[in-house]
XYZ file of C-alpha atoms in Angstrom:
705
model
C 34.895 5.237 50.019
C 37.875 5.458 47.690
C 36.565 2.509 45.688
C 33.124 4.126 45.394
C 34.770 7.349 44.198
C 36.835 5.451 41.629
C 33.718 3.706 40.319
C 31.877 7.023 40.092
C 34.748 8.721 38.269
C 35.028 5.717 35.931
C 31.307 5.852 35.173
C 31.530 9.561 34.360
C 34.500 8.937 32.088
C 32.652 6.134 30.324
C 29.598 8.362 29.842
C 31.750 11.119 28.388
C 33.527 8.691 26.082
C 30.254 7.208 24.907
C 28.623 10.586 24.276
C 31.609 11.750 22.260
C 30.794 9.100 19.686
C 27.102 9.956 19.488
C 26.037 11.295 16.130
C 24.812 14.798 15.457
C 21.567 13.297 14.117
C 20.749 10.191 16.183
C 17.968 7.884 15.132
C 15.134 8.708 14.810
C 15.805 11.936 12.938
C 12.070 12.486 12.270
C 12.610 15.207 9.665
C 9.931 15.995 7.110
C 11.220 16.131 3.559
C 10.902 19.471 1.750
C 9.012 17.729 -1.077
C 6.662 14.781 -1.410
C 4.669 12.959 1.251
C 6.463 11.932 4.430
C 4.836 9.326 6.664
C 4.435 11.356 9.855
C 2.881 8.662 12.020
C 5.572 5.989 11.844
C 6.409 3.691 14.739
C 10.158 4.280 15.043
C 10.480 1.451 17.574
C 9.280 -0.857 14.802
C 11.995 0.457 12.475
C 14.611 -0.049 15.168
C 13.395 -3.620 15.686
C 13.652 -4.247 11.939
C 17.202 -2.895 12.040
C 18.276 -5.077 14.953
C 16.852 -8.200 13.329
C 18.460 -7.339 9.986
C 21.826 -6.607 11.607
C 21.787 -9.870 13.553
C 21.146 -11.876 10.383
C 23.272 -10.133 7.763
C 26.109 -8.233 9.453
C 29.316 -10.010 10.470
C 30.991 -7.794 13.055
C 34.253 -9.759 12.792
C 34.997 -9.036 9.144
C 32.539 -6.234 8.389
C 30.645 -8.148 5.728
C 26.998 -7.722 4.907
C 26.202 -11.243 3.766
C 25.001 -11.221 0.153
C 23.527 -12.273 -2.119
C 22.723 -15.677 -0.534
C 24.038 -17.474 2.533
C 27.209 -16.501 4.402
C 29.909 -17.182 1.834
C 30.171 -13.809 0.106
C 29.398 -10.143 0.056
C 28.931 -7.670 -2.785
C 29.742 -3.986 -3.127
C 26.029 -3.143 -3.281
C 25.530 -4.716 0.165
C 28.543 -2.910 1.605
C 27.227 0.443 0.347
C 23.744 -0.291 1.700
C 25.276 -1.231 5.037
C 27.117 2.099 5.136
C 23.900 3.992 4.409
C 21.937 2.147 7.072
C 24.695 2.585 9.666
C 24.777 6.353 9.084
C 21.077 6.844 9.702
C 20.930 4.377 12.599
C 23.900 6.277 14.109
C 26.086 3.157 14.303
C 29.619 4.421 13.685
C 31.331 1.223 14.780
C 29.443 -0.741 12.165
C 30.005 1.964 9.559
C 33.779 1.893 10.003
C 33.969 -1.907 9.828
C 31.816 -2.083 6.715
C 33.714 0.771 5.071
C 36.992 -1.020 5.771
C 35.734 -3.849 3.540
C 35.254 -1.270 0.800
C 38.733 0.231 1.108
C 40.516 -3.115 1.369
C 38.873 -4.595 -1.721
C 39.787 -2.220 -4.496
C 37.788 0.720 -3.191
C 40.534 2.873 -1.677
C 39.645 6.134 -3.396
C 37.424 4.484 -5.977
C 34.930 1.718 -6.640
C 35.146 -1.553 -4.738
C 35.359 -4.892 -6.569
C 31.742 -5.907 -7.020
C 32.022 -9.244 -5.188
C 34.307 -10.927 -2.650
C 34.047 -14.413 -1.252
C 32.387 -17.223 -3.201
C 33.597 -16.871 -6.791
C 34.810 -13.308 -6.319
C 34.650 -10.630 -8.989
C 36.608 -7.645 -10.223
C 35.447 -4.289 -11.466
C 32.994 -1.940 -9.823
C 29.194 -1.736 -9.874
C 28.056 1.845 -10.330
C 25.060 1.694 -7.984
C 27.346 0.639 -5.139
C 29.918 3.298 -6.006
C 27.438 6.169 -5.888
C 25.759 4.920 -2.689
C 29.053 4.463 -0.854
C 30.101 7.988 -1.848
C 26.782 9.434 -0.648
C 27.044 7.477 2.614
C 30.506 8.947 3.256
C 29.206 12.484 2.707
C 26.390 11.842 5.196
C 28.843 10.231 7.658
C 31.005 13.350 7.606
C 28.044 15.324 8.946
C 26.666 12.637 11.235
C 29.938 12.145 13.125
C 31.701 15.458 12.302
C 34.647 13.700 10.682
C 36.294 15.497 7.753
C 38.191 12.445 6.532
C 34.908 10.845 5.464
C 34.187 13.830 3.227
C 37.718 13.735 1.835
C 37.267 10.074 0.927
C 33.842 10.790 -0.559
C 35.282 13.468 -2.844
C 37.923 11.037 -4.110
C 35.289 8.415 -4.928
C 32.973 10.984 -6.543
C 35.800 12.177 -8.784
C 36.673 8.565 -9.619
C 33.039 7.828 -10.520
C 32.932 10.795 -12.865
C 35.890 9.401 -14.761
C 35.226 5.652 -14.581
C 31.473 5.037 -14.257
C 30.237 7.800 -16.575
C 30.500 7.890 -20.347
C 29.495 11.166 -21.970
C 26.924 11.815 -19.251
C 25.504 8.279 -19.477
C 25.674 5.995 -16.441
C 27.643 2.835 -17.154
C 26.934 -0.417 -15.267
C 30.470 -0.270 -13.860
C 33.988 0.798 -14.639
C 34.772 -2.311 -16.737
C 31.649 -2.714 -18.888
C 28.951 -0.747 -20.681
C 26.708 -3.235 -22.471
C 23.358 -1.667 -21.444
C 21.739 0.921 -19.164
C 20.475 -0.153 -15.757
C 17.703 2.358 -14.839
C 18.061 1.643 -11.110
C 21.620 3.002 -11.403
C 20.133 6.341 -12.497
C 20.468 7.745 -8.991
C 19.338 11.330 -9.434
C 19.532 12.145 -5.705
C 23.175 11.040 -5.599
C 24.032 13.078 -8.664
C 22.296 16.157 -7.222
C 24.430 15.755 -4.092
C 27.610 15.228 -6.113
C 26.900 18.479 -7.965
C 27.031 20.272 -4.589
C 30.082 18.420 -3.278
C 32.081 18.369 -6.537
C 31.176 21.584 -8.353
C 33.760 21.028 -11.096
C 32.483 17.553 -11.958
C 30.220 16.478 -14.839
C 27.127 16.173 -12.659
C 24.812 18.673 -14.328
C 25.283 16.841 -17.613
C 24.932 13.470 -15.861
C 21.625 14.593 -14.314
C 20.044 15.736 -17.572
C 21.391 12.812 -19.605
C 20.271 10.246 -17.032
C 16.797 11.802 -16.846
C 16.534 11.472 -20.640
C 17.712 7.862 -20.540
C 15.183 7.008 -17.819
C 12.334 8.604 -19.742
C 13.297 6.805 -22.950
C 13.294 3.443 -21.163
C 9.890 3.914 -19.481
C 6.975 1.988 -20.922
C 4.501 4.502 -22.333
C 1.510 2.891 -20.591
C 2.828 1.752 -17.213
C 5.926 3.831 -16.598
C 7.813 0.634 -15.754
C 11.425 0.224 -16.790
C 13.337 -3.020 -17.335
C 16.279 -4.283 -15.320
C 18.424 -3.544 -18.358
C 17.608 -1.181 -21.211
C 19.269 -1.270 -24.611
C 21.286 1.881 -25.264
C 20.053 2.222 -28.842
C 16.469 0.971 -28.936
C 15.704 1.711 -25.263
C 13.852 -1.610 -25.158
C 14.211 -4.281 -22.460
C 17.282 -6.430 -22.937
C 19.366 -8.926 -21.018
C 23.036 -8.868 -20.125
C 25.473 -11.169 -18.384
C 24.660 -9.211 -15.219
C 20.910 -9.867 -15.422
C 19.674 -11.324 -12.146
C 16.600 -12.934 -13.716
C 18.498 -15.130 -16.187
C 15.648 -17.598 -16.733
C 12.993 -14.964 -17.477
C 12.341 -12.584 -20.312
C 13.618 -9.083 -19.761
C 11.330 -6.992 -17.588
C 10.713 -5.077 -14.373
C 12.395 -7.405 -11.912
C 14.735 -7.160 -8.940
C 17.061 -4.448 -10.264
C 14.358 -2.274 -11.803
C 12.151 -2.481 -8.692
C 14.460 0.029 -6.995
C 14.005 2.717 -9.625
C 10.820 4.378 -8.246
C 12.539 4.459 -4.835
C 15.521 6.207 -6.428
C 13.166 8.741 -7.995
C 11.291 9.217 -4.704
C 14.619 9.934 -3.022
C 15.498 12.596 -5.600
C 12.099 14.257 -5.277
C 12.041 14.059 -1.479
C 15.416 15.755 -1.143
C 15.600 18.079 -4.129
C 12.148 18.342 -5.682
C 13.661 16.976 -8.894
C 10.976 17.458 -11.558
C 12.206 14.592 -13.754
C 11.953 12.225 -10.789
C 8.432 13.424 -10.039
C 7.338 12.946 -13.651
C 8.827 9.439 -13.673
C 6.932 8.449 -10.526
C 3.709 10.089 -11.687
C 3.618 7.798 -14.730
C 4.284 4.751 -12.549
C 1.620 5.785 -10.011
C -1.022 6.325 -12.695
C -0.673 2.647 -13.579
C 0.118 1.279 -10.111
C -2.784 2.577 -8.016
C -5.743 1.358 -10.119
C -3.961 -1.877 -11.044
C -2.785 -3.125 -7.641
C -5.025 -1.136 -5.236
C -2.571 -1.529 -2.325
C 1.116 -2.223 -1.889
C 0.402 -5.771 -0.753
C -1.394 -6.301 -4.057
C 1.910 -5.848 -5.904
C 3.358 -8.921 -7.603
C 7.072 -9.624 -7.219
C 7.871 -9.037 -10.867
C 6.284 -7.586 -14.022
C 6.946 -7.198 -17.680
C 7.148 -3.553 -18.630
C 3.680 -3.620 -20.196
C 2.292 -4.305 -16.715
C 1.631 -8.025 -17.091
C 2.703 -9.813 -13.895
C 5.309 -12.536 -14.125
C 3.276 -15.402 -12.681
C 5.826 -18.079 -11.899
C 5.518 -19.538 -8.413
C 8.668 -17.815 -7.224
C 7.193 -14.370 -7.951
C 3.600 -14.659 -6.742
C 4.139 -13.315 -3.244
C 4.417 -10.019 -1.385
C 7.990 -8.739 -1.155
C 9.544 -5.590 0.283
C 11.587 -5.246 -2.909
C 8.543 -4.643 -5.084
C 5.817 -3.461 -2.694
C 8.156 -0.841 -1.261
C 10.006 -0.005 -4.451
C 6.837 0.578 -6.459
C 4.837 1.959 -3.535
C 7.322 4.746 -2.953
C 6.452 6.135 -6.393
C 3.264 7.474 -4.790
C 5.255 9.616 -2.345
C 6.107 11.941 -5.247
C 2.492 12.383 -6.349
C -0.221 14.742 -5.108
C -3.729 13.567 -4.260
C -5.630 11.537 -1.690
C -5.310 8.276 -3.634
C -1.519 8.535 -3.709
C -1.325 9.374 0.006
C -3.607 6.462 0.858
C -1.514 4.109 -1.273
C 1.685 5.280 0.406
C 0.022 4.419 3.711
C -0.498 0.856 2.493
C 3.173 0.767 1.506
C 4.227 1.695 5.018
C 1.860 -0.915 6.448
C 3.148 -3.655 4.148
C 6.797 -2.847 4.906
C 6.039 -2.771 8.632
C 4.696 -6.319 8.457
C 7.647 -7.750 6.495
C 10.853 -8.503 8.393
C 14.221 -10.119 7.858
C 15.063 -13.730 8.559
C 16.529 -14.288 12.014
C 19.677 -15.770 10.494
C 21.301 -15.688 7.077
C 22.015 -19.395 7.275
C 18.946 -21.241 5.989
C 16.983 -18.088 5.186
C 14.219 -19.030 2.781
C 14.779 -22.732 3.449
C 13.099 -23.314 6.783
C 13.995 -19.957 8.321
C 11.053 -17.578 7.963
C 11.462 -13.990 6.845
C 12.985 -12.066 3.959
C 16.386 -12.660 2.434
C 19.239 -10.154 2.280
C 17.990 -8.119 -0.671
C 14.344 -7.451 0.277
C 15.200 -7.211 3.984
C 17.872 -4.582 3.297
C 15.649 -2.592 0.956
C 12.876 -2.825 3.562
C 15.016 -0.800 5.960
C 16.134 1.731 3.366
C 12.564 2.247 2.145
C 11.213 2.669 5.685
C 13.951 5.107 6.662
C 13.341 7.287 3.614
C 9.545 7.419 3.698
C 9.354 8.145 7.448
C 11.718 11.121 7.442
C 14.639 9.164 8.873
C 16.919 9.500 5.874
C 17.329 13.279 5.498
C 20.061 15.047 3.547
C 22.553 15.689 6.339
C 24.811 17.636 3.966
C 22.143 20.360 3.722
C 19.617 19.904 6.494
C 18.234 23.434 6.255
C 15.136 22.512 4.251
C 14.122 19.594 6.478
C 11.627 20.170 9.300
C 11.761 18.336 12.617
C 8.503 16.698 13.682
C 7.164 14.334 16.316
C 5.421 11.261 14.904
C 1.701 11.594 15.514
C -0.228 8.298 15.537
C -3.492 10.230 15.096
C -2.409 11.027 11.513
C -2.438 7.357 10.592
C -5.382 6.100 8.536
C -8.036 4.840 10.921
C -11.636 3.713 11.135
C -13.972 6.720 11.242
C -17.443 7.322 12.591
C -20.420 7.581 10.236
C -22.778 10.529 10.306
C -26.541 10.333 10.019
C -29.224 8.177 11.607
C -28.563 4.445 11.504
C -31.503 2.340 10.399
C -32.578 -0.899 12.003
C -31.573 -4.155 10.274
C -34.131 -6.226 8.380
C -36.669 -3.381 8.263
C -38.635 -3.901 5.058
C -39.897 -0.301 5.140
C -36.394 1.198 4.864
C -34.078 0.607 1.937
C -31.556 1.863 -0.555
C -32.648 2.023 -4.193
C -35.594 -0.179 -3.271
C -33.496 -2.894 -1.574
C -33.998 -3.447 2.158
C -31.916 -6.467 3.174
C -28.497 -4.992 4.053
C -26.146 -6.088 6.810
C -22.664 -5.376 8.161
C -20.257 -8.179 9.007
C -16.727 -8.614 10.302
C -14.626 -11.360 11.827
C -14.449 -11.741 15.589
C -10.994 -13.276 15.567
C -9.121 -10.599 17.554
C -6.530 -10.224 14.782
C -6.825 -6.500 14.210
C -10.225 -6.043 12.590
C -12.226 -2.914 13.444
C -15.428 -1.757 11.802
C -18.136 0.886 11.896
C -21.002 -0.060 11.954
C -20.743 -3.153 14.114
C -21.192 -6.638 12.738
C -24.826 -7.663 12.594
C -26.164 -4.135 12.434
C -27.521 -2.192 9.488
C -25.110 -0.252 7.273
C -27.980 1.970 6.084
C -27.851 5.569 7.295
C -30.348 8.364 6.782
C -28.527 11.593 5.885
C -29.548 15.244 6.084
C -30.377 15.273 2.376
C -33.143 12.748 3.063
C -31.274 9.992 1.217
C -30.463 6.539 2.573
C -26.832 5.509 2.053
C -24.994 2.227 2.698
C -21.758 3.055 4.469
C -18.909 1.387 6.325
C -15.399 2.158 7.578
C -13.168 -0.848 8.163
C -9.696 -2.016 9.101
C -8.581 -5.626 8.805
C -5.503 -7.360 10.125
C -2.922 -9.134 7.956
C -3.739 -12.459 6.360
C -1.762 -15.434 7.664
C 0.782 -17.076 5.408
C -0.785 -20.216 3.975
C 0.872 -23.537 4.564
C -0.618 -26.968 4.081
C 0.219 -27.890 7.666
C -1.539 -24.847 9.131
C -4.530 -25.339 6.862
C -4.924 -28.984 7.866
C -4.549 -28.053 11.544
C -7.229 -25.364 11.258
C -4.826 -22.642 12.379
C -5.438 -20.182 9.549
C -7.561 -17.192 10.513
C -8.459 -14.876 7.664
C -9.719 -11.346 8.417
C -12.905 -10.001 6.877
C -15.074 -6.906 7.112
C -17.735 -5.486 4.816
C -21.411 -5.108 4.056
C -23.724 -7.337 2.063
C -27.017 -6.764 0.262
C -29.356 -9.731 -0.261
C -32.319 -9.756 -2.621
C -34.548 -12.051 -0.600
C -35.446 -12.549 3.057
C -33.713 -15.912 2.865
C -30.252 -14.591 2.012
C -29.068 -18.063 0.988
C -31.591 -18.239 -1.841
C -30.869 -16.467 -5.103
C -32.627 -14.944 -8.095
C -32.148 -15.752 -11.758
C -30.664 -12.831 -13.696
C -31.579 -14.473 -16.984
C -35.263 -14.747 -16.069
C -35.328 -11.196 -14.723
C -33.565 -9.797 -17.789
C -30.689 -8.313 -15.732
C -27.741 -7.532 -17.998
C -25.789 -5.026 -15.902
C -25.571 -3.438 -12.472
C -24.817 0.258 -11.951
C -23.416 1.311 -8.588
C -23.018 4.948 -7.560
C -20.537 5.214 -4.728
C -17.407 6.826 -3.383
C -14.617 4.921 -1.692
C -11.081 4.932 -0.417
C -8.786 2.003 0.136
C -8.991 -1.482 -1.402
C -12.739 -2.159 -1.625
C -13.792 -5.248 -3.550
C -17.333 -5.816 -4.837
C -18.343 -9.460 -5.295
C -21.364 -11.485 -6.453
C -22.949 -13.596 -3.736
C -24.511 -16.745 -5.138
C -25.719 -20.224 -4.313
C -22.910 -22.059 -6.092
C -19.656 -20.602 -4.714
C -18.843 -22.893 -1.818
C -16.236 -20.859 0.083
C -16.660 -17.342 1.463
C -14.268 -14.988 -0.286
C -14.073 -17.099 -3.431
C -16.883 -15.240 -5.208
C -16.141 -13.429 -8.498
C -15.549 -9.732 -7.927
C -13.638 -6.599 -8.769
C -11.971 -3.746 -6.910
C -14.114 -0.638 -7.223
C -12.660 2.683 -8.407
C -11.470 4.956 -5.626
C -13.099 8.368 -5.648
C -13.621 11.223 -3.198
C -16.986 11.992 -4.819
C -19.865 9.808 -5.923
C -19.169 8.065 -9.206
C -21.463 5.756 -11.179
C -19.835 2.585 -12.528
C -21.665 0.015 -14.665
C -20.651 -3.641 -14.553
C -21.609 -6.065 -17.327
C -23.294 -9.138 -15.813
C -22.881 -11.280 -18.918
C -21.430 -14.661 -17.828
C -17.727 -14.990 -18.627
C -15.534 -17.935 -17.643
C -16.127 -18.406 -13.916
C -17.545 -14.950 -13.318
C -18.936 -12.094 -15.390
C -17.514 -9.794 -18.054
C -17.781 -6.683 -15.905
C -15.573 -8.257 -13.244
C -12.983 -9.743 -15.543
C -9.411 -8.816 -14.747
C -7.701 -11.448 -16.892
C -8.432 -13.943 -14.170
C -11.440 -16.121 -15.007
C -14.106 -13.433 -14.794
C -13.008 -11.898 -11.506
C -11.696 -14.689 -9.277
C -8.949 -14.032 -6.763
C -5.601 -15.750 -7.317
C -5.988 -18.268 -4.510
C -9.331 -19.647 -5.699
C -9.223 -23.231 -6.960
C -10.373 -22.824 -10.557
C -11.226 -26.533 -10.762
C -13.773 -26.175 -7.960
C -15.245 -22.778 -8.861
C -18.656 -22.688 -10.612
C -19.121 -21.365 -14.118
C -20.429 -17.849 -14.685
C -23.446 -19.327 -16.490
C -24.396 -21.073 -13.241
C -23.744 -18.089 -10.998
C -26.120 -15.709 -12.789
C -28.999 -18.161 -12.329
C -28.785 -18.001 -8.536
C -27.472 -14.601 -7.399
C -28.242 -14.019 -3.723
C -26.877 -10.469 -3.628
C -23.675 -8.427 -3.575
C -21.035 -7.571 -0.996
C -18.397 -4.900 -0.592
C -15.409 -5.566 1.651
C -11.912 -4.327 2.352
C -9.205 -6.587 0.901
C -5.515 -6.230 1.745
C -3.161 -9.164 2.283
C -1.021 -7.302 4.815
C -3.937 -5.629 6.569
C -5.473 -2.331 5.576
C -8.164 0.285 5.860
C -11.020 1.130 3.538
C -14.296 2.992 3.613
C -17.120 3.608 1.211
C -20.551 5.095 0.769
C -23.063 3.650 -1.703
C -25.649 6.130 -2.950
C -27.531 3.819 -5.304
C -27.498 0.384 -6.887
C -29.515 -0.189 -10.049
C -30.075 -3.302 -12.153
C -30.347 -2.701 -15.896
C -31.930 -4.598 -18.757
C -30.460 -5.000 -22.233
C -31.644 -1.508 -23.223
C -30.080 0.090 -20.156
C -33.420 0.645 -18.414
C -33.613 0.277 -14.639
C -35.542 -2.810 -13.543
C -38.064 -2.206 -10.762
C -36.472 -3.510 -7.511
C -39.835 -5.001 -6.485
C -39.593 -7.272 -9.528
C -36.398 -8.691 -8.047
C -37.259 -8.772 -4.335
C -41.044 -9.041 -4.338
C -41.248 -6.135 -1.863
C -42.094 -2.527 -2.733
C -40.362 -0.003 -0.454
C -39.290 3.630 -0.456
C -36.685 4.074 -3.186
C -36.314 7.834 -3.597
C -35.064 10.609 -1.314
C -36.922 11.066 1.962
C -37.942 14.689 2.483
C -38.847 16.876 5.417
C -36.053 16.199 7.953
C -33.824 19.232 7.556
C -35.361 21.310 10.340
C -34.651 20.433 13.957
C -38.359 20.027 14.761
C -40.502 19.820 11.666
C -43.962 21.296 12.096
C -45.367 18.060 10.949
C -46.284 17.602 7.351
C -49.780 18.666 6.296
C -51.416 15.345 7.102
C -49.658 14.771 10.449
C -50.988 15.989 13.790
C -50.075 15.344 17.423
C -52.518 15.043 20.291
C -51.053 13.988 23.598
C -49.105 10.781 22.895
C -50.967 10.048 19.650
C -49.618 10.860 16.199
C -52.226 10.938 13.439
C -51.878 11.039 9.669
C -55.352 11.165 8.242
C -57.765 8.413 7.384
C -56.425 5.307 5.636
C -52.822 6.575 5.614
C -49.998 4.135 6.434
C -47.935 5.558 9.284
C -44.706 4.339 10.906
C -42.845 5.954 13.801
C -39.100 5.528 14.460
C -36.706 6.693 17.146
C -33.908 9.027 16.053
C -31.675 5.935 16.062
C -33.862 4.318 13.405
C -35.660 1.823 15.666
C -39.303 1.297 14.763
C -41.562 2.311 17.661
C -44.997 1.707 16.180
C -46.876 1.451 12.895
C -50.457 1.310 11.732
C -53.249 3.022 9.815
C -54.268 6.637 10.430
C -52.684 6.991 13.891
C -50.277 5.432 16.394
C -49.537 5.974 20.074
C -45.956 6.460 21.286
C -44.754 5.428 24.763
C -43.112 8.706 25.844
C -42.476 12.329 24.972
C -39.659 13.207 22.591
C -38.677 13.720 18.983
C -39.590 10.971 16.521
C -39.156 10.247 12.821
C -42.594 9.734 11.272
C -43.036 8.146 7.849
C -46.244 8.745 5.900
C -46.507 7.624 2.267
C -42.747 7.198 2.042
C -42.019 10.737 3.296
C -40.182 11.182 6.597
C -40.687 14.076 9.024
C -39.426 14.935 12.485
C -42.236 15.306 15.018
C -41.976 16.585 18.583
C -44.315 14.949 21.077
C -44.358 17.383 24.013
C-alpha cells in the first residue's frame, strides 16, 4: 500500500513538473492571421510528422547543432536561428535551449553568432540569422513566460541596429557589405523590433529596406536576385553567392523573399510586402499554374534555369514563391496557395542527414527546414506571440479544402449523335483506376455533356488527381510507375483513333469559350503521338466567368504556334523530343482535343466548356458537319425552363403516345438524358412521368400522366 501511494505521489509530481514546462501556446496554435489568406483546413498531424522526421535527421541533441549545410560536419548560424524558430512554435523548450546555447557559445552572446562552425568554420555574422534568432527569443519569452529570453533578444536587436545596418540599409553581416541580399530584408522582424526596441532605427530600416526591395525587383516578374548591386540594383554575385557556377538570378537565397514578405503581411498588413508579393503573383500564377509547376531556380526575367540539378520540385522554391499568393486577393491566388500547401505536404525531409541526396530519399537540410517554416506560417501555426490580440483561434475544417464538386444540370448519354456541344457529339470522361487518389465527376466512361437551365449543352468536369511517382529507370523498367490522369476528350469521328486533316479542312485556329480553376491543360489528340500525355498542349487561362481564347493551329516545331511555351510547340518537359512527331504531321491527323488536370504533386481542377469553334484563315467558323460528317443540334435548346412545359405547339400527348405532327423527327429522353424512343411523327413511352422531348432540335419537358 505504501509503495502504491509512493508511485501515485511520484506520478502526480512528474505530471506537475511536466506541465510546468508546457508552453502558453502549444502546437498547434491554429490562429488565423489578421491579414492575408490562412490555410484553415491543414492537417496538423502531418505537420507534426514533418517536424519529427526533420528533427530526427538534422538535430543533434548532444551538441545542439542543426546539421547544415550538407552532411553532419558543420552547422551555420542560419540553421541555428531556424531551429530556434521551429522549436518555439512546436513548443520544444529543451531543444530551443540547446540550440540557443550553440548561438551564445559561438560569438553570439548578446550579438550575432559566427556564421559557421565545424568544417572550415567562419567568423562574422550573417544578418538573416541574427534577425531570426532575435525574433525567436522574443517569441520564446511569451511561449515559456521567461523574461531572460526577452532580455537577450533586446541585446541582440540593439547589436543588429549597430552592426548589421548601415544608414537604414541591411548589410549581409557585421563584417561585410558588398551587396544587398533581398531575402535579408525581413520586414516582419523589423516591424517587431520597432515594438520591442522603440528607440532603435527600425522605422528608417523598414522604409529603406522596402525601397531597396522594390528597386531590385524585376519589372515584369517581380523576382529578385540572390544578391543585388547597391548602385545599379541589378543582379550580381558575391563571395557569399550559393550558386557560384550559375549566372546571378533568383536562386536559393532569393527564393525565401516572397515568404519573408508573406510573413510581414500576415502579421502586420505591411503594404510594401503586399505590393512586392502582388507583382510576383501576377507573374507566378499564369506562368507556373501550380506550386508543383515551379522550377527550382529562375533568372529574374522569369526564364527557368534548366540545368539538371534545378529541374525538380523543391520546398525551397514551390513554398517560397507559392507563399506570395497568400498576400493577394482573389480566387486564383487562394487556389494557388492551396496547391502550395499540397506540394509542401507531399515533400518531406530525408530520414537521416548522412547520405541525404545520395541514396537516402527526401529533402536536404535547407528545403526540409524551409518546408516546416512555410507550413507553420501558412497554416496559422506561426502567430506573433508578442502581440496575439489580432490573431483569431480556429479549428481546422477539412470541408474548406478544395474538393471535387457535383455538376448541375441533366447529364447526357455518351455516344448520342443527336446531342452535342457546338455541333460535336463524341465526348467522353476518363480517369485512372489506380487507387492513387484520383476522384472525378462525372465518372470515367460517361458523358461530360450536361444540359443546363439556359437550354445550352456544356462540357464539364471536376477532378482531383494524386501525386505523380518519382521517375527512376529501375521503377520504369519494372513497370512500377503509376501516373494519375483525369479529364474529358472530344473526338471528331466515331472511330476516335482516326483523325482529320486540318490542312484539307482549312482549319487555322480553334476558339474555346470556357471557365476553369486549377491546372487544366488542353492538348491535341492525334494519330502520331505514341504515348498518352505526350501530346502538344497548353494550360488554359483560369477564369471564374466564360472567356473565349483562340489558339493558332499553325504547325510549329513539334506542336502548334498557339500552344508554344518555348518548349517545342507545347510539349511537356518529360517528352522525348527525338521520338515526338513534327507539328506538320500532327495537323494532318487530329483525332480531337482533351482537357485534363495536371499537377505533379496531385491537385484539383474543374472547368466548363461553353463552345468550341474551328476557324478558317479569315476567322470564319467552319461548319462542324464538315469536320465530323454528322449534322446535330449546335445552338441553345429552348423550352425547358418551366417545371412541366405545356408541350410546344406541335407536340401532343395521348395516353402513352407523344406526337409531333406529320413527318417531324421526334426523340424522347429521360430526365437523366437516356434516350427512350425516337421516330417520325410519334413515339410511345413505357410508363408515365416527365420526359424531355426533342423536335427539330428544340427540347421541351412533357408530362405523360
